[in-house]
Short mmCIF file of C-alpha atoms in Angstrom, two decimals:
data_model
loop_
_atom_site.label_atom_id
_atom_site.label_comp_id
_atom_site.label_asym_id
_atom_site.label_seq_id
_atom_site.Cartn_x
_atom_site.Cartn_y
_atom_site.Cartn_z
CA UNK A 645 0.06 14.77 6.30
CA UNK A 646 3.53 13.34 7.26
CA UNK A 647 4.42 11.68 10.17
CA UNK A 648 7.67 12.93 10.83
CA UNK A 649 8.29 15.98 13.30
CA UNK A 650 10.77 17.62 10.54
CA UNK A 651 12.17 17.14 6.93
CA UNK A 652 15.51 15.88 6.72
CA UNK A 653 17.27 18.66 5.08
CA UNK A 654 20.70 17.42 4.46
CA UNK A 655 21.26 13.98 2.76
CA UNK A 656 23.09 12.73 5.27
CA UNK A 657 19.79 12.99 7.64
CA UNK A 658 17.86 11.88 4.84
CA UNK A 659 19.81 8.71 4.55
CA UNK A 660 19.31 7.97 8.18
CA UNK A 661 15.57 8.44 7.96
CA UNK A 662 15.52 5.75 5.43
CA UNK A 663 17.64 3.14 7.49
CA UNK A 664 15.29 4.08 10.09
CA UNK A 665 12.49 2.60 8.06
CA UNK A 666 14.11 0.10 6.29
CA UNK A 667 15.43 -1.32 9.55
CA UNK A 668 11.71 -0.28 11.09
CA UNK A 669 10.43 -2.93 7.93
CA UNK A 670 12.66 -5.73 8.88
CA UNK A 671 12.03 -5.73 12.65
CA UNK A 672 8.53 -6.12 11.58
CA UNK A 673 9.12 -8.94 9.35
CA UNK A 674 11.24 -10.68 11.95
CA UNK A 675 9.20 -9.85 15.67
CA UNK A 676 6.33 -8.55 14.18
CA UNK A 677 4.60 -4.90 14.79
CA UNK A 678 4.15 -5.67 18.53
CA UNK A 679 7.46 -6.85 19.46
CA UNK A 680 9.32 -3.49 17.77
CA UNK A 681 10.46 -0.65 19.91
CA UNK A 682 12.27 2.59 18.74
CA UNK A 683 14.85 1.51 20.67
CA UNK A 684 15.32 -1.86 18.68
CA UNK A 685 14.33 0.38 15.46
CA UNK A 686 17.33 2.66 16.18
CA UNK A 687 19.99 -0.11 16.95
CA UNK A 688 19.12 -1.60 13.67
CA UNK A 689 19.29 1.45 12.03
CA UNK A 690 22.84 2.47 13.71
CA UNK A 691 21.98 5.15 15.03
CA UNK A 692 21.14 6.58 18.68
CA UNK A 693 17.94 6.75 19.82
CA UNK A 694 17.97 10.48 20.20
CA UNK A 695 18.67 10.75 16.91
CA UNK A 696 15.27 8.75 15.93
CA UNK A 697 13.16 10.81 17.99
CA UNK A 698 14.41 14.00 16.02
CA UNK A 699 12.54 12.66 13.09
CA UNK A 700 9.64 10.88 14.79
CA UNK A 701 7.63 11.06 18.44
CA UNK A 702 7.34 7.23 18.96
CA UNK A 703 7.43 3.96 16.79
CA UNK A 704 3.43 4.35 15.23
CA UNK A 705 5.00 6.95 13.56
CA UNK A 706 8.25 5.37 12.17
CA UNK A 707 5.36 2.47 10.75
CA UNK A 708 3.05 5.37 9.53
CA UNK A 709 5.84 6.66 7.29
CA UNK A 710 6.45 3.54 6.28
CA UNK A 711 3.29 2.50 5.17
CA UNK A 712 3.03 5.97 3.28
CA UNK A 713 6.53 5.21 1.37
CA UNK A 714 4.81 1.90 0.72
CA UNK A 715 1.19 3.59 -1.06
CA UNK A 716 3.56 5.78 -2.60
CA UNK A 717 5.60 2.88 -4.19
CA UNK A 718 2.27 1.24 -5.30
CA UNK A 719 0.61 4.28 -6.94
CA UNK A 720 4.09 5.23 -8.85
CA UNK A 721 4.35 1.50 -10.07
CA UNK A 722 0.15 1.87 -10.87
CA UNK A 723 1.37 4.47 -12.88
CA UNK A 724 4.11 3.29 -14.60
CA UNK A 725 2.55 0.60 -15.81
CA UNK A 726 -0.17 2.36 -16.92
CA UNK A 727 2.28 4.74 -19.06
CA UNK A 728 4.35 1.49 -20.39
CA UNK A 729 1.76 -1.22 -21.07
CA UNK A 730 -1.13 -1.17 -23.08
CA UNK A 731 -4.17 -0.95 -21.74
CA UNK A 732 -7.39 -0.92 -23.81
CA UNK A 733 -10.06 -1.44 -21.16
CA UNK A 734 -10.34 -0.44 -17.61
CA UNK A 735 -10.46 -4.24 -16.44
CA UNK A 736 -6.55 -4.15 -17.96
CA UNK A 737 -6.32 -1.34 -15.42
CA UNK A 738 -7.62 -3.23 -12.60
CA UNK A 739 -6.01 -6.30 -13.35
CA UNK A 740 -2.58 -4.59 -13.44
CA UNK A 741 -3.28 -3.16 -9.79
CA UNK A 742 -4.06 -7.01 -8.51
CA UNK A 743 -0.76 -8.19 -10.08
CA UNK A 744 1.25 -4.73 -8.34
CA UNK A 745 -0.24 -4.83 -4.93
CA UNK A 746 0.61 -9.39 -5.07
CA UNK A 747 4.44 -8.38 -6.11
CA UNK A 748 4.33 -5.88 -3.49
CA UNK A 749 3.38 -8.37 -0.58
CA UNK A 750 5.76 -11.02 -2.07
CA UNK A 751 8.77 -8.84 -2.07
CA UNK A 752 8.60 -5.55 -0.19
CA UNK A 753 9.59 -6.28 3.69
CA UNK A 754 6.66 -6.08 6.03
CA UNK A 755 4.42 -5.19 3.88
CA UNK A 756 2.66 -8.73 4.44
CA UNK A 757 2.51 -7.65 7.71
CA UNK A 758 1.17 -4.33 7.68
CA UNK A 759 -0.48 -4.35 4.48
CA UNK A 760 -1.43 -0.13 4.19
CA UNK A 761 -1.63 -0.34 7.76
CA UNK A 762 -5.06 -1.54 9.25
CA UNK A 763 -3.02 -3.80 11.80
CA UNK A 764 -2.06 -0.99 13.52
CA UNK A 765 -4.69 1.85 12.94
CA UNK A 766 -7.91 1.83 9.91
CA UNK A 767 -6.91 5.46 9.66
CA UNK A 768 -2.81 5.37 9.78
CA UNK A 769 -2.58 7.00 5.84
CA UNK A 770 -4.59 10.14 6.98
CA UNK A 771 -6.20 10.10 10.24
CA UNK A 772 -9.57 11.70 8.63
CA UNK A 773 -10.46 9.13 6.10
CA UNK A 774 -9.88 5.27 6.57
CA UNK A 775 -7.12 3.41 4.68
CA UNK A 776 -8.51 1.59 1.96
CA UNK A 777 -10.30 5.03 1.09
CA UNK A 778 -7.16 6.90 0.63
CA UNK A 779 -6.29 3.76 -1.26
CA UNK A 780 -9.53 3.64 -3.30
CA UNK A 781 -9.56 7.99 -4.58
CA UNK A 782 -6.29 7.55 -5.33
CA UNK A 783 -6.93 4.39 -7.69
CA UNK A 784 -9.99 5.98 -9.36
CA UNK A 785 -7.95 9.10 -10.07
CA UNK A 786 -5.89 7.37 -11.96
CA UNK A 787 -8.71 5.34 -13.81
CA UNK A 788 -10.52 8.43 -14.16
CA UNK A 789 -7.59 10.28 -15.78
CA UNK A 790 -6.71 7.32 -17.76
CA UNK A 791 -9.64 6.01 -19.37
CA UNK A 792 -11.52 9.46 -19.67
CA UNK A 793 -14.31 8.60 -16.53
CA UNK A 794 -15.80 11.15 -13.79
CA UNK A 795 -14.96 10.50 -10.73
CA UNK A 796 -18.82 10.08 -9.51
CA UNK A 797 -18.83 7.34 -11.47
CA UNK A 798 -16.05 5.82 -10.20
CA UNK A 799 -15.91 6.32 -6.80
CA UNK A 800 -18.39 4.14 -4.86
CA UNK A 801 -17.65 0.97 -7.34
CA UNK A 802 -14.06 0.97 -6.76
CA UNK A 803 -14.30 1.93 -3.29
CA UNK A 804 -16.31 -1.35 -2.68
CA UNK A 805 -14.18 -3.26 -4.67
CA UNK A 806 -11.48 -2.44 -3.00
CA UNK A 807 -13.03 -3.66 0.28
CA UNK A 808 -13.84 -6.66 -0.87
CA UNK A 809 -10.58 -7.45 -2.85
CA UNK A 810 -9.09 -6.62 0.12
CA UNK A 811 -10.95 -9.09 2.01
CA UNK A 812 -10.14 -11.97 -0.09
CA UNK A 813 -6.81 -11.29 -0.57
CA UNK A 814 -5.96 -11.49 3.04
CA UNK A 815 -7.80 -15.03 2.48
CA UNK A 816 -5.03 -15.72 -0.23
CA UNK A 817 -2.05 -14.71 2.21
CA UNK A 818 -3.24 -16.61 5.05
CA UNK A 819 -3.78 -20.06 2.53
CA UNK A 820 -0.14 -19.35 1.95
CA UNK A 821 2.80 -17.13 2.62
CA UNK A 822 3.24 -15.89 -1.36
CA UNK A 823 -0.46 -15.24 -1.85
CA UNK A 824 -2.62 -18.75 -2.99
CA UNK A 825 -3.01 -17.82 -6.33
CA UNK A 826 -5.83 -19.56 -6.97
CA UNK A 827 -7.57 -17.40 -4.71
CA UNK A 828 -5.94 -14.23 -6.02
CA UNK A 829 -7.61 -15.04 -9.52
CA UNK A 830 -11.06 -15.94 -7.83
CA UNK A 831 -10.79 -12.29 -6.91
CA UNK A 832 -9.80 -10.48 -9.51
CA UNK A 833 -12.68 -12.86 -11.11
CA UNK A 834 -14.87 -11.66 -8.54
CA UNK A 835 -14.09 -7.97 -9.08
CA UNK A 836 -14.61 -8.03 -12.69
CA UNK A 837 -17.90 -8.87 -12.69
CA UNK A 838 -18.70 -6.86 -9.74
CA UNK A 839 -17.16 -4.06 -11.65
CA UNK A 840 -18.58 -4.99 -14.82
CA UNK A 841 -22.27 -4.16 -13.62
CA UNK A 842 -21.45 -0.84 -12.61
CA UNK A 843 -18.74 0.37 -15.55
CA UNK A 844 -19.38 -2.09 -18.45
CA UNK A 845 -18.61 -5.04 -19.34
CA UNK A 846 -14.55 -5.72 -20.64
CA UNK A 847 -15.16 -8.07 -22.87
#
């Protein structure tokens, strides 16, 4: 599913696309996801408003694309770490995702506001499943593939841990802007042993 009406084809139309979002991501940072406008998205952007509504029908889509570039960034960095770290346990795994998706809200714009977009619609990844369970098969995929498990064993556990992590790491943002991280390693404590019951215990 994409968002956008078409493909850029050229790379100069590609290019504008991505100031689109990138100027899309700051606008949300600075007014928040209320207070942006395709207009205001295309100013930033340098570009005319026509030209925005080539590539998308209104501004939830300009934030749906950039919430996908955003899962995309996550799993690819899930990944590589996976492929340059050694991990000899699942929990490794999981811990490595905590310490991704905390660098990601500390340092990608707006994505402490939109997270993978339940402030502006549960189902803005792919409008038949909700977001954290696009978020959830994708991350037992990769557990699955890495450390040899079916995917019916996987897929309830880390489904529910991924709505509660999500839960309390919300808790972490609002204690403070860069993610209390006291609170970030109650969950990841929390997780574990929920996890643990289900999958086996790390240690």
């Amino acid at each position: 599913m994409t968002p956008l009406r078409r493909k850029p084809v050229q790379q100069r139309s590609a290019q504008r696309v991505e100031r689109m979002l990138e100027a899309c991501a700051a606008l949300i940072e600075e007014v928040g996801y209320d207070g942006v406008t395709t207009t205001l998205i295309a100013e930033r952007a340098g570009v005319a408003v026509g030209s925005l509504y080539q590539f998308f029908p209104d501004k939830r889509a300009v934030v749906q694309a950039l919430t996908l570039r955003n899962l995309e960034r996550f799993m690819a960095v899930v990944v590589q770490r996976f492929e340059s770290t050694e991990l000899d346990h699942w929990w490794d795994a999981v811990d490595s995702m905590f310490d991704v998706y905390v660098e990601m809200h500390r340092t990608v714009p707006a994505f402490s506001r939109l997270h993978f977009g339940d402030v502006v619609d549960t189902r803005l990844l792919d409008e038949g499943k909700d977001n954290n369970t696009v978020i959830a098969e994708g991350l037992a995929a990769i557990i699955a593939q890495r450390f040899d498990r079916s995917m019916d064993e996987l897929a309830l556990p880390v489904a529910v841990a991924i709505e509660a992590a999500d839960g309390v790491l919300k808790f972490a943002f609002r204690r403070n802007d860069s993610g209390d991280q006291k609170v970030v390693d109650e969950a990841k404590s929390m997780i574990k042993g929920y996890l643990s019951t289900r999958l086996g215990d790390p240690e």
